[in-house]
Amino acid sequence: MSLLSLVMAATAATSPAPMADAATLAAIEATCLDYVDGQLEGDPARVARALHPDLAKRAVTGDTPDERLGLRRMSKEELVSLTRQGVLKTPKDQWNRSCRILDVTAETAAVRLETPWFVDHFHMGRYGDRWIIVNALWHMKPR
């Protein structure tokens, strides 16, 4: 095999898959915005519709006296309850958030959400025409 053939094969193997169509990308972004805007508005129904019933939301806490490789765990119910309490409620003129779609396959997507306070990395699943957050790994930004 020639050097050119090797380079072309390596490039093809490492190139990202083509992104999804505009409607799919819009649906994924809408789910991300339901999640974050729902929290910023204090709208628990909006947050709930973005989340899988078996959501795994976690933050790395590191080693603690009680746990090695510690994770802070949060369920859908806990996140919806915090939203109902208005924990992240913020005036709209102070919103500064972005959803960046990193990868999309037929039934999954990886998305990065950033706000001034935290960053979330989502795994989303497609259920029919609906995209929902199945996993979220997040961290607080330094203040």
mmCIF file of C-alpha atoms in Angstrom:
data_model
loop_
_atom_site.group_PDB
_atom_site.id
_atom_site.type_symbol
_atom_site.label_atom_id
_atom_site.label_comp_id
_atom_site.label_asym_id
_atom_site.label_seq_id
_atom_site.Cartn_x
_atom_site.Cartn_y
_atom_site.Cartn_z
ATOM 1 C CA MET A 1 0.000 0.000 0.000
ATOM 2 C CA SER A 2 1.363 3.422 -0.909
ATOM 3 C CA LEU A 3 1.929 6.182 1.621
ATOM 4 C CA LEU A 4 -0.900 8.201 0.059
ATOM 5 C CA SER A 5 -3.299 5.256 0.451
ATOM 6 C CA LEU A 6 -2.296 4.870 4.101
ATOM 7 C CA VAL A 7 -2.860 8.566 4.791
ATOM 8 C CA MET A 8 -6.251 8.517 3.067
ATOM 9 C CA ALA A 9 -7.305 5.382 4.979
ATOM 10 C CA ALA A 10 -6.205 6.894 8.305
ATOM 11 C CA THR A 11 -8.042 10.140 7.562
ATOM 12 C CA ALA A 12 -11.240 8.287 6.665
ATOM 13 C CA ALA A 13 -11.019 6.192 9.830
ATOM 14 C CA THR A 14 -10.617 9.229 12.105
ATOM 15 C CA SER A 15 -13.002 11.653 10.394
ATOM 16 C CA PRO A 16 -16.166 12.313 12.363
ATOM 17 C CA ALA A 17 -19.409 10.921 11.037
ATOM 18 C CA PRO A 18 -21.471 13.412 9.062
ATOM 19 C CA MET A 19 -23.750 15.474 11.273
ATOM 20 C CA ALA A 20 -27.478 14.930 11.281
ATOM 21 C CA ASP A 21 -30.050 16.885 9.320
ATOM 22 C CA ALA A 22 -31.241 20.301 10.475
ATOM 23 C CA ALA A 23 -34.462 18.986 12.056
ATOM 24 C CA THR A 24 -32.536 16.477 14.176
ATOM 25 C CA LEU A 25 -30.025 19.098 15.294
ATOM 26 C CA ALA A 26 -32.879 21.477 16.195
ATOM 27 C CA ALA A 27 -34.614 18.753 18.243
ATOM 28 C CA ILE A 28 -31.388 17.971 20.143
ATOM 29 C CA GLU A 29 -30.781 21.656 20.852
ATOM 30 C CA ALA A 30 -34.409 22.077 21.991
ATOM 31 C CA THR A 31 -33.912 19.313 24.572
ATOM 32 C CA CYS A 32 -30.726 20.963 25.836
ATOM 33 C CA LEU A 33 -32.548 24.302 26.131
ATOM 34 C CA ASP A 34 -35.527 22.696 27.896
ATOM 35 C CA TYR A 35 -33.051 21.369 30.464
ATOM 36 C CA VAL A 36 -31.174 24.600 31.115
ATOM 37 C CA ASP A 37 -33.850 27.218 30.416
ATOM 38 C CA GLY A 38 -36.335 25.227 32.482
ATOM 39 C CA GLN A 39 -33.970 25.455 35.450
ATOM 40 C CA LEU A 40 -33.278 29.148 34.860
ATOM 41 C CA GLU A 41 -37.047 29.853 34.601
ATOM 42 C CA GLY A 42 -37.879 27.609 37.546
ATOM 43 C CA ASP A 43 -40.145 25.470 35.309
ATOM 44 C CA PRO A 44 -40.040 21.863 36.578
ATOM 45 C CA ALA A 45 -42.304 20.527 33.784
ATOM 46 C CA ARG A 46 -39.925 21.841 31.138
ATOM 47 C CA VAL A 47 -36.923 20.242 32.856
ATOM 48 C CA ALA A 48 -38.792 16.944 33.367
ATOM 49 C CA ARG A 49 -39.659 16.561 29.684
ATOM 50 C CA ALA A 50 -35.943 16.789 28.780
ATOM 51 C CA LEU A 51 -34.956 13.921 31.096
ATOM 52 C CA HIS A 52 -35.114 10.141 30.837
ATOM 53 C CA PRO A 53 -36.981 8.583 33.797
ATOM 54 C CA ASP A 54 -33.778 6.692 34.696
ATOM 55 C CA LEU A 55 -31.488 9.736 34.352
ATOM 56 C CA ALA A 56 -27.943 9.289 35.644
ATOM 57 C CA LYS A 57 -26.664 12.773 36.557
ATOM 58 C CA ARG A 58 -23.282 12.788 38.221
ATOM 59 C CA ALA A 59 -20.452 15.073 39.268
ATOM 60 C CA VAL A 60 -16.941 13.909 40.081
ATOM 61 C CA THR A 61 -16.177 14.635 43.746
ATOM 62 C CA GLY A 62 -12.942 12.685 44.030
ATOM 63 C CA ASP A 63 -11.911 10.729 47.061
ATOM 64 C CA THR A 64 -13.832 11.432 50.246
ATOM 65 C CA PRO A 65 -13.659 9.798 53.683
ATOM 66 C CA ASP A 66 -16.679 7.685 52.671
ATOM 67 C CA GLU A 67 -15.945 6.887 49.031
ATOM 68 C CA ARG A 68 -13.031 6.213 46.714
ATOM 69 C CA LEU A 69 -13.462 7.799 43.261
ATOM 70 C CA GLY A 70 -16.504 9.651 44.558
ATOM 71 C CA LEU A 71 -19.459 10.778 42.502
ATOM 72 C CA ARG A 72 -22.303 13.070 43.487
ATOM 73 C CA ARG A 73 -25.416 11.385 42.121
ATOM 74 C CA MET A 74 -28.697 13.020 41.199
ATOM 75 C CA SER A 75 -31.901 11.489 39.867
ATOM 76 C CA LYS A 76 -34.511 13.031 37.611
ATOM 77 C CA GLU A 77 -36.774 13.508 40.638
ATOM 78 C CA GLU A 78 -34.063 15.378 42.568
ATOM 79 C CA LEU A 79 -33.301 17.716 39.658
ATOM 80 C CA VAL A 80 -36.987 18.429 39.054
ATOM 81 C CA SER A 81 -37.454 19.093 42.787
ATOM 82 C CA LEU A 82 -34.510 21.531 42.852
ATOM 83 C CA THR A 83 -36.040 23.298 39.852
ATOM 84 C CA ARG A 84 -39.408 23.486 41.627
ATOM 85 C CA GLN A 85 -37.583 25.132 44.568
ATOM 86 C CA GLY A 86 -36.085 27.703 42.178
ATOM 87 C CA VAL A 87 -32.483 26.856 43.045
ATOM 88 C CA LEU A 88 -31.137 28.125 39.689
ATOM 89 C CA LYS A 89 -33.896 30.616 38.879
ATOM 90 C CA THR A 90 -32.222 33.577 37.192
ATOM 91 C CA PRO A 91 -33.539 36.731 35.526
ATOM 92 C CA LYS A 92 -33.580 36.237 31.748
ATOM 93 C CA ASP A 93 -31.286 39.199 31.104
ATOM 94 C CA GLN A 94 -28.547 37.302 33.001
ATOM 95 C CA TRP A 95 -28.818 34.083 31.004
ATOM 96 C CA ASN A 96 -25.659 33.156 29.188
ATOM 97 C CA ARG A 97 -25.787 29.565 28.026
ATOM 98 C CA SER A 98 -24.761 27.555 24.999
ATOM 99 C CA CYS A 99 -25.510 24.069 23.745
ATOM 100 C CA ARG A 100 -22.898 22.544 21.457
ATOM 101 C CA ILE A 101 -23.728 19.288 19.705
ATOM 102 C CA LEU A 102 -20.558 17.217 19.602
ATOM 103 C CA ASP A 103 -21.700 14.043 17.861
ATOM 104 C CA VAL A 104 -24.887 12.485 16.518
ATOM 105 C CA THR A 105 -25.691 8.955 15.441
ATOM 106 C CA ALA A 106 -29.050 7.503 14.454
ATOM 107 C CA GLU A 107 -30.156 7.070 18.088
ATOM 108 C CA THR A 108 -27.614 8.890 20.268
ATOM 109 C CA ALA A 109 -26.081 12.326 20.641
ATOM 110 C CA ALA A 110 -23.307 13.882 22.732
ATOM 111 C CA VAL A 111 -23.886 17.505 23.775
ATOM 112 C CA ARG A 112 -21.961 20.065 25.827
ATOM 113 C CA LEU A 113 -23.930 22.688 27.763
ATOM 114 C CA GLU A 114 -22.102 25.654 29.251
ATOM 115 C CA THR A 115 -23.389 28.359 31.587
ATOM 116 C CA PRO A 116 -21.479 30.861 33.752
ATOM 117 C CA TRP A 117 -21.941 28.483 36.697
ATOM 118 C CA PHE A 118 -21.512 24.940 35.369
ATOM 119 C CA VAL A 119 -20.740 22.702 32.400
ATOM 120 C CA ASP A 120 -22.784 19.589 31.592
ATOM 121 C CA HIS A 121 -21.851 16.844 29.150
ATOM 122 C CA PHE A 122 -24.935 14.941 27.996
ATOM 123 C CA HIS A 123 -25.605 11.638 26.344
ATOM 124 C CA MET A 124 -29.002 11.863 24.684
ATOM 125 C CA GLY A 125 -31.122 9.092 23.229
ATOM 126 C CA ARG A 126 -33.683 9.316 20.479
ATOM 127 C CA TYR A 127 -37.089 7.837 21.221
ATOM 128 C CA GLY A 128 -39.178 8.223 18.088
ATOM 129 C CA ASP A 129 -38.949 11.910 17.185
ATOM 130 C CA ARG A 130 -38.042 12.898 20.734
ATOM 131 C CA TRP A 131 -34.518 13.378 22.111
ATOM 132 C CA ILE A 132 -34.030 13.084 25.876
ATOM 133 C CA ILE A 133 -31.074 13.280 28.239
ATOM 134 C CA VAL A 134 -30.088 9.852 29.526
ATOM 135 C CA ASN A 135 -26.741 10.681 31.192
ATOM 136 C CA ALA A 136 -25.222 13.936 32.416
ATOM 137 C CA LEU A 137 -21.717 14.443 33.808
ATOM 138 C CA TRP A 138 -21.263 17.962 35.142
ATOM 139 C CA HIS A 139 -18.956 20.214 37.094
ATOM 140 C CA MET A 140 -19.210 23.609 38.746
ATOM 141 C CA LYS A 141 -17.042 26.378 37.382
ATOM 142 C CA PRO A 142 -14.686 28.113 39.798
ATOM 143 C CA ARG A 143 -16.117 31.340 41.208
#
